Short mmCIF file of N, CA and C in Angstrom, two decimals:
data_model
loop_
_atom_site.label_atom_id
_atom_site.label_comp_id
_atom_site.label_asym_id
_atom_site.label_seq_id
_atom_site.Cartn_x
_atom_site.Cartn_y
_atom_site.Cartn_z
N MET A 1 -16.09 -22.96 -33.67
CA MET A 1 -16.68 -21.94 -32.82
C MET A 1 -16.59 -20.60 -33.56
N PRO A 2 -17.66 -19.83 -33.57
CA PRO A 2 -17.65 -18.54 -34.27
C PRO A 2 -16.65 -17.57 -33.63
N LEU A 3 -16.04 -16.77 -34.47
CA LEU A 3 -15.04 -15.79 -34.02
C LEU A 3 -15.61 -14.80 -33.02
N TRP A 4 -16.86 -14.42 -33.18
CA TRP A 4 -17.45 -13.43 -32.27
C TRP A 4 -17.58 -13.96 -30.85
N LEU A 5 -17.53 -15.30 -30.67
CA LEU A 5 -17.54 -15.87 -29.32
C LEU A 5 -16.13 -15.97 -28.73
N VAL A 6 -15.15 -16.15 -29.58
CA VAL A 6 -13.77 -16.32 -29.13
C VAL A 6 -13.11 -14.98 -28.83
N LEU A 7 -13.37 -13.98 -29.64
CA LEU A 7 -12.70 -12.70 -29.53
C LEU A 7 -12.83 -12.05 -28.15
N PRO A 8 -14.03 -11.97 -27.53
CA PRO A 8 -14.09 -11.36 -26.20
C PRO A 8 -13.22 -12.08 -25.17
N SER A 9 -13.13 -13.40 -25.24
CA SER A 9 -12.28 -14.16 -24.31
C SER A 9 -10.82 -13.81 -24.51
N VAL A 10 -10.40 -13.67 -25.76
CA VAL A 10 -9.01 -13.33 -26.05
C VAL A 10 -8.69 -11.94 -25.51
N VAL A 11 -9.60 -11.00 -25.71
CA VAL A 11 -9.38 -9.64 -25.22
C VAL A 11 -9.28 -9.62 -23.70
N ILE A 12 -10.20 -10.31 -23.03
CA ILE A 12 -10.19 -10.34 -21.57
C ILE A 12 -8.91 -10.98 -21.07
N PHE A 13 -8.50 -12.09 -21.66
CA PHE A 13 -7.28 -12.77 -21.24
C PHE A 13 -6.07 -11.86 -21.44
N THR A 14 -5.98 -11.20 -22.58
CA THR A 14 -4.85 -10.34 -22.89
C THR A 14 -4.77 -9.17 -21.91
N VAL A 15 -5.89 -8.54 -21.65
CA VAL A 15 -5.91 -7.42 -20.70
C VAL A 15 -5.52 -7.90 -19.32
N GLY A 16 -6.08 -9.02 -18.88
CA GLY A 16 -5.75 -9.59 -17.58
C GLY A 16 -4.28 -9.93 -17.47
N ALA A 17 -3.72 -10.52 -18.51
CA ALA A 17 -2.30 -10.87 -18.51
C ALA A 17 -1.44 -9.61 -18.44
N GLY A 18 -1.88 -8.54 -19.08
CA GLY A 18 -1.14 -7.28 -19.03
C GLY A 18 -1.10 -6.72 -17.62
N PHE A 19 -2.22 -6.79 -16.90
CA PHE A 19 -2.25 -6.32 -15.52
C PHE A 19 -1.36 -7.20 -14.64
N ALA A 20 -1.40 -8.50 -14.85
CA ALA A 20 -0.58 -9.40 -14.05
C ALA A 20 0.90 -9.14 -14.31
N ALA A 21 1.27 -8.91 -15.56
CA ALA A 21 2.67 -8.64 -15.88
C ALA A 21 3.11 -7.34 -15.24
N SER A 22 2.23 -6.34 -15.28
CA SER A 22 2.56 -5.06 -14.66
C SER A 22 2.78 -5.24 -13.16
N SER A 23 1.90 -5.97 -12.50
CA SER A 23 2.01 -6.22 -11.07
C SER A 23 3.29 -6.98 -10.77
N GLN A 24 3.59 -7.99 -11.57
CA GLN A 24 4.80 -8.78 -11.36
C GLN A 24 6.04 -7.92 -11.52
N ALA A 25 6.03 -7.03 -12.52
CA ALA A 25 7.19 -6.16 -12.74
C ALA A 25 7.40 -5.22 -11.55
N GLU A 26 6.30 -4.69 -11.02
CA GLU A 26 6.41 -3.80 -9.87
C GLU A 26 6.99 -4.54 -8.68
N LEU A 27 6.48 -5.74 -8.41
CA LEU A 27 6.97 -6.51 -7.27
C LEU A 27 8.41 -6.94 -7.48
N ALA A 28 8.77 -7.27 -8.71
CA ALA A 28 10.15 -7.67 -8.99
C ALA A 28 11.10 -6.51 -8.74
N SER A 29 10.66 -5.29 -8.99
CA SER A 29 11.51 -4.13 -8.76
C SER A 29 11.50 -3.74 -7.28
N GLY A 30 10.67 -4.40 -6.49
CA GLY A 30 10.60 -4.09 -5.07
C GLY A 30 9.68 -2.93 -4.74
N LYS A 31 9.01 -2.41 -5.74
CA LYS A 31 8.11 -1.27 -5.53
C LYS A 31 6.68 -1.76 -5.46
N PHE A 32 5.99 -1.38 -4.40
CA PHE A 32 4.61 -1.79 -4.21
C PHE A 32 3.65 -0.72 -4.71
N TYR A 33 4.17 0.41 -5.13
CA TYR A 33 3.33 1.52 -5.57
C TYR A 33 3.56 1.82 -7.04
N GLU A 34 2.61 2.54 -7.60
CA GLU A 34 2.74 3.05 -8.97
C GLU A 34 2.27 4.50 -8.95
N ILE A 35 3.09 5.37 -9.50
CA ILE A 35 2.74 6.79 -9.59
C ILE A 35 2.95 7.24 -11.02
N VAL A 36 1.90 7.83 -11.59
CA VAL A 36 1.95 8.32 -12.96
C VAL A 36 1.47 9.76 -12.95
N ASP A 37 2.31 10.66 -13.43
CA ASP A 37 1.97 12.09 -13.45
C ASP A 37 1.48 12.58 -12.10
N GLY A 38 2.13 12.12 -11.04
CA GLY A 38 1.79 12.57 -9.69
C GLY A 38 0.56 11.92 -9.08
N LYS A 39 -0.06 11.00 -9.81
CA LYS A 39 -1.26 10.31 -9.31
C LYS A 39 -0.89 8.88 -8.94
N VAL A 40 -1.52 8.37 -7.87
CA VAL A 40 -1.18 7.04 -7.36
C VAL A 40 -2.20 5.99 -7.77
N ASP A 41 -1.74 4.75 -7.79
CA ASP A 41 -2.61 3.61 -8.09
C ASP A 41 -3.57 3.38 -6.92
N ALA A 42 -4.54 2.50 -7.13
CA ALA A 42 -5.58 2.23 -6.13
C ALA A 42 -4.98 1.68 -4.84
N ARG A 43 -3.98 0.80 -4.93
CA ARG A 43 -3.37 0.22 -3.73
C ARG A 43 -2.74 1.31 -2.86
N THR A 44 -1.98 2.20 -3.47
CA THR A 44 -1.29 3.25 -2.73
C THR A 44 -2.30 4.22 -2.13
N TYR A 45 -3.33 4.55 -2.89
CA TYR A 45 -4.36 5.45 -2.38
C TYR A 45 -5.07 4.81 -1.18
N ASN A 46 -5.40 3.54 -1.29
CA ASN A 46 -6.03 2.84 -0.18
C ASN A 46 -5.09 2.80 1.02
N GLY A 47 -3.80 2.62 0.77
CA GLY A 47 -2.81 2.64 1.84
C GLY A 47 -2.79 3.97 2.57
N PHE A 48 -2.89 5.06 1.81
CA PHE A 48 -2.98 6.40 2.42
C PHE A 48 -4.19 6.47 3.35
N ARG A 49 -5.33 6.02 2.86
CA ARG A 49 -6.57 6.06 3.65
C ARG A 49 -6.45 5.21 4.90
N ARG A 50 -5.95 3.99 4.75
CA ARG A 50 -5.83 3.09 5.89
C ARG A 50 -4.80 3.60 6.90
N TYR A 51 -3.69 4.10 6.41
CA TYR A 51 -2.66 4.65 7.29
C TYR A 51 -3.25 5.78 8.13
N HIS A 52 -3.94 6.70 7.47
CA HIS A 52 -4.48 7.86 8.20
C HIS A 52 -5.69 7.51 9.06
N GLY A 53 -6.28 6.35 8.84
CA GLY A 53 -7.37 5.90 9.68
C GLY A 53 -6.90 5.18 10.94
N SER A 54 -5.69 4.60 10.89
CA SER A 54 -5.27 3.76 12.01
C SER A 54 -3.86 4.02 12.54
N CYS A 55 -2.96 4.52 11.71
CA CYS A 55 -1.55 4.58 12.09
C CYS A 55 -1.04 5.98 12.44
N ASN A 56 -1.65 6.99 11.83
CA ASN A 56 -1.11 8.33 12.00
C ASN A 56 -1.27 8.88 13.40
N HIS A 57 -2.15 8.29 14.19
CA HIS A 57 -2.34 8.76 15.57
C HIS A 57 -1.03 8.65 16.34
N CYS A 58 -0.24 7.65 16.04
CA CYS A 58 1.04 7.46 16.74
C CYS A 58 2.23 7.84 15.86
N HIS A 59 2.21 7.40 14.60
CA HIS A 59 3.37 7.61 13.72
C HIS A 59 3.34 8.94 12.97
N GLY A 60 2.34 9.76 13.24
CA GLY A 60 2.28 11.09 12.66
C GLY A 60 1.72 11.13 11.25
N PRO A 61 1.23 12.31 10.86
CA PRO A 61 0.71 12.47 9.50
C PRO A 61 1.80 12.14 8.48
N ASP A 62 1.41 11.44 7.45
CA ASP A 62 2.30 11.13 6.32
C ASP A 62 3.52 10.31 6.72
N GLY A 63 3.46 9.62 7.86
CA GLY A 63 4.56 8.77 8.30
C GLY A 63 5.77 9.52 8.83
N MET A 64 5.57 10.79 9.20
CA MET A 64 6.69 11.64 9.60
C MET A 64 7.11 11.47 11.07
N GLY A 65 6.37 10.68 11.83
CA GLY A 65 6.72 10.45 13.22
C GLY A 65 6.10 11.47 14.15
N SER A 66 6.21 11.19 15.44
CA SER A 66 5.68 12.09 16.45
C SER A 66 6.49 11.89 17.73
N THR A 67 6.11 12.57 18.78
CA THR A 67 6.78 12.34 20.06
C THR A 67 6.37 11.00 20.65
N PHE A 68 5.35 10.39 20.09
CA PHE A 68 4.82 9.14 20.60
C PHE A 68 5.41 7.91 19.90
N ALA A 69 5.67 8.02 18.59
CA ALA A 69 6.21 6.88 17.83
C ALA A 69 7.11 7.38 16.70
N SER A 70 7.96 6.49 16.24
CA SER A 70 8.97 6.84 15.25
C SER A 70 8.39 7.15 13.87
N ALA A 71 9.18 7.90 13.11
CA ALA A 71 8.85 8.15 11.71
C ALA A 71 9.02 6.84 10.94
N LEU A 72 8.12 6.57 10.02
CA LEU A 72 8.22 5.36 9.21
C LEU A 72 8.87 5.64 7.86
N VAL A 73 8.87 6.87 7.43
CA VAL A 73 9.43 7.19 6.12
C VAL A 73 10.95 7.35 6.17
N ASP A 74 11.52 7.50 7.36
CA ASP A 74 12.97 7.65 7.47
C ASP A 74 13.70 6.32 7.33
N ARG A 75 13.13 5.27 7.91
CA ARG A 75 13.76 3.95 7.88
C ARG A 75 12.69 2.89 7.73
N LEU A 76 12.07 2.84 6.58
CA LEU A 76 11.04 1.85 6.32
C LEU A 76 11.68 0.47 6.20
N PRO A 77 11.24 -0.50 7.02
CA PRO A 77 11.84 -1.84 6.93
C PRO A 77 11.37 -2.55 5.66
N GLY A 78 11.95 -3.69 5.38
CA GLY A 78 11.50 -4.52 4.27
C GLY A 78 10.08 -5.00 4.52
N ILE A 79 9.43 -5.47 3.48
CA ILE A 79 8.01 -5.83 3.56
C ILE A 79 7.75 -6.94 4.59
N GLU A 80 8.60 -7.94 4.68
CA GLU A 80 8.34 -9.03 5.62
C GLU A 80 8.42 -8.56 7.07
N VAL A 81 9.40 -7.74 7.38
CA VAL A 81 9.53 -7.19 8.74
C VAL A 81 8.34 -6.28 9.03
N PHE A 82 7.93 -5.49 8.05
CA PHE A 82 6.79 -4.61 8.22
C PHE A 82 5.52 -5.41 8.50
N ARG A 83 5.28 -6.43 7.69
CA ARG A 83 4.09 -7.27 7.89
C ARG A 83 4.06 -7.87 9.29
N ARG A 84 5.18 -8.44 9.70
CA ARG A 84 5.26 -9.07 11.01
C ARG A 84 5.06 -8.05 12.13
N SER A 85 5.67 -6.88 11.99
CA SER A 85 5.55 -5.84 13.01
C SER A 85 4.11 -5.36 13.16
N VAL A 86 3.44 -5.16 12.04
CA VAL A 86 2.05 -4.69 12.08
C VAL A 86 1.14 -5.78 12.63
N ARG A 87 1.32 -6.99 12.17
CA ARG A 87 0.48 -8.10 12.65
C ARG A 87 0.69 -8.41 14.12
N ASP A 88 1.98 -8.55 14.52
CA ASP A 88 2.30 -9.04 15.85
C ASP A 88 2.57 -7.95 16.88
N GLY A 89 2.83 -6.73 16.42
CA GLY A 89 3.20 -5.65 17.33
C GLY A 89 4.70 -5.61 17.54
N VAL A 90 5.15 -4.57 18.24
CA VAL A 90 6.58 -4.36 18.48
C VAL A 90 6.77 -3.90 19.92
N ARG A 91 7.79 -4.43 20.55
CA ARG A 91 8.16 -3.97 21.89
C ARG A 91 9.64 -3.60 21.83
N SER A 92 9.93 -2.36 22.16
CA SER A 92 11.31 -1.87 22.15
C SER A 92 11.49 -1.00 23.40
N GLY A 93 12.10 -1.57 24.42
CA GLY A 93 12.25 -0.83 25.67
C GLY A 93 10.88 -0.49 26.23
N PRO A 94 10.67 0.77 26.58
CA PRO A 94 9.37 1.16 27.13
C PRO A 94 8.29 1.36 26.05
N SER A 95 8.70 1.37 24.79
CA SER A 95 7.75 1.58 23.70
C SER A 95 7.08 0.27 23.30
N VAL A 96 5.78 0.34 23.12
CA VAL A 96 5.02 -0.85 22.74
C VAL A 96 4.00 -0.46 21.67
N MET A 97 3.99 -1.22 20.58
CA MET A 97 2.95 -1.06 19.58
C MET A 97 2.16 -2.36 19.57
N LYS A 98 0.87 -2.25 19.75
CA LYS A 98 0.04 -3.46 19.73
C LYS A 98 0.00 -4.05 18.34
N GLY A 99 -0.30 -5.31 18.24
CA GLY A 99 -0.46 -5.97 16.96
C GLY A 99 -1.84 -5.71 16.38
N PHE A 100 -1.94 -5.73 15.08
CA PHE A 100 -3.19 -5.45 14.39
C PHE A 100 -3.71 -6.65 13.60
N ALA A 101 -3.25 -7.84 13.96
CA ALA A 101 -3.64 -9.05 13.23
C ALA A 101 -5.14 -9.27 13.22
N ASP A 102 -5.83 -8.84 14.26
CA ASP A 102 -7.28 -9.05 14.35
C ASP A 102 -8.09 -7.81 13.97
N ASP A 103 -7.43 -6.77 13.50
CA ASP A 103 -8.13 -5.53 13.15
C ASP A 103 -8.53 -5.59 11.67
N PRO A 104 -9.83 -5.66 11.38
CA PRO A 104 -10.28 -5.77 9.99
C PRO A 104 -10.02 -4.51 9.16
N ASN A 105 -9.68 -3.41 9.81
CA ASN A 105 -9.36 -2.18 9.09
C ASN A 105 -7.88 -2.07 8.75
N VAL A 106 -7.07 -2.98 9.29
CA VAL A 106 -5.63 -2.92 9.06
C VAL A 106 -5.09 -4.21 8.44
N ALA A 107 -5.34 -5.33 9.09
CA ALA A 107 -4.71 -6.60 8.70
C ALA A 107 -4.82 -6.94 7.21
N PRO A 108 -5.99 -6.80 6.60
CA PRO A 108 -6.07 -7.15 5.17
C PRO A 108 -5.38 -6.13 4.25
N TYR A 109 -4.97 -5.00 4.80
CA TYR A 109 -4.46 -3.90 3.98
C TYR A 109 -3.00 -3.54 4.30
N ILE A 110 -2.28 -4.45 4.93
CA ILE A 110 -0.90 -4.16 5.31
C ILE A 110 -0.05 -3.82 4.09
N ASP A 111 -0.21 -4.55 3.00
CA ASP A 111 0.59 -4.27 1.80
C ASP A 111 0.22 -2.92 1.19
N ASP A 112 -1.04 -2.53 1.28
CA ASP A 112 -1.47 -1.22 0.78
C ASP A 112 -0.81 -0.11 1.60
N ILE A 113 -0.82 -0.28 2.91
CA ILE A 113 -0.19 0.71 3.79
C ILE A 113 1.30 0.79 3.47
N TYR A 114 1.90 -0.36 3.25
CA TYR A 114 3.32 -0.39 2.91
C TYR A 114 3.57 0.35 1.59
N ALA A 115 2.71 0.14 0.60
CA ALA A 115 2.87 0.82 -0.70
C ALA A 115 2.89 2.34 -0.50
N TYR A 116 1.95 2.83 0.30
CA TYR A 116 1.89 4.27 0.57
C TYR A 116 3.16 4.75 1.27
N LEU A 117 3.58 4.04 2.31
CA LEU A 117 4.77 4.46 3.06
C LEU A 117 6.04 4.31 2.23
N GLN A 118 6.09 3.30 1.37
CA GLN A 118 7.25 3.13 0.50
C GLN A 118 7.36 4.30 -0.49
N ALA A 119 6.24 4.70 -1.05
CA ALA A 119 6.24 5.85 -1.97
C ALA A 119 6.70 7.12 -1.24
N ARG A 120 6.25 7.28 -0.01
CA ARG A 120 6.68 8.43 0.79
C ARG A 120 8.17 8.34 1.10
N ALA A 121 8.63 7.15 1.54
CA ALA A 121 10.03 6.96 1.91
C ALA A 121 10.96 7.15 0.70
N ASP A 122 10.51 6.76 -0.47
CA ASP A 122 11.32 6.90 -1.69
C ASP A 122 11.35 8.34 -2.20
N GLY A 123 10.51 9.20 -1.64
CA GLY A 123 10.43 10.57 -2.13
C GLY A 123 9.60 10.69 -3.40
N ALA A 124 8.91 9.62 -3.77
CA ALA A 124 8.09 9.63 -4.98
C ALA A 124 6.73 10.27 -4.74
N LEU A 125 6.36 10.42 -3.47
CA LEU A 125 5.05 10.96 -3.11
C LEU A 125 5.22 11.97 -1.99
N GLY A 126 4.66 13.15 -2.20
CA GLY A 126 4.75 14.20 -1.20
C GLY A 126 3.73 14.03 -0.09
N ARG A 127 3.69 15.00 0.80
CA ARG A 127 2.76 14.96 1.92
C ARG A 127 1.36 15.32 1.45
N GLY A 128 0.37 14.92 2.23
CA GLY A 128 -1.02 15.24 1.93
C GLY A 128 -1.71 14.15 1.15
N ARG A 129 -3.01 14.35 0.92
CA ARG A 129 -3.83 13.37 0.21
C ARG A 129 -3.40 13.31 -1.26
N PRO A 130 -3.02 12.11 -1.72
CA PRO A 130 -2.62 12.00 -3.13
C PRO A 130 -3.85 11.96 -4.05
N GLU A 131 -3.61 12.30 -5.29
CA GLU A 131 -4.67 12.12 -6.30
C GLU A 131 -4.59 10.69 -6.79
N ARG A 132 -5.75 10.14 -7.10
CA ARG A 132 -5.81 8.74 -7.53
C ARG A 132 -5.86 8.64 -9.05
N LEU A 133 -5.10 7.68 -9.58
CA LEU A 133 -5.19 7.37 -11.01
C LEU A 133 -6.57 6.86 -11.33
N GLU A 134 -7.09 7.22 -12.45
CA GLU A 134 -8.38 6.69 -12.88
C GLU A 134 -8.17 5.27 -13.37
N PRO A 135 -9.07 4.37 -12.99
CA PRO A 135 -8.93 2.96 -13.42
C PRO A 135 -9.05 2.79 -14.90
#
């Protein structure tokens, strides 16, 4: 097989493997976000957008809480508890949060929302709209 046919496949595979390794390293460290020079990755940026489209009405801008619902950046649960809470809802005394399992604007993006809130909770990301890393 000519080299000019093989080389593009090798490049694509190598680049793809690099992205997978980067993703695996982030997940292994427990971090769902990536911030470089104050700019966030696509997942975290999408999480910001989704959070402010669906969650901030109760949990306040930037996850800071409100008189209606608790702050999420003060005590962010682990990812599995977060996923279950968002999907199934939460009932705590008189407080009730509906589940979002059937909401197409939330359910597919729970990990993105978590990435944004995790960056906020870790102090790695300030308040307001973050700048996005260029792909």
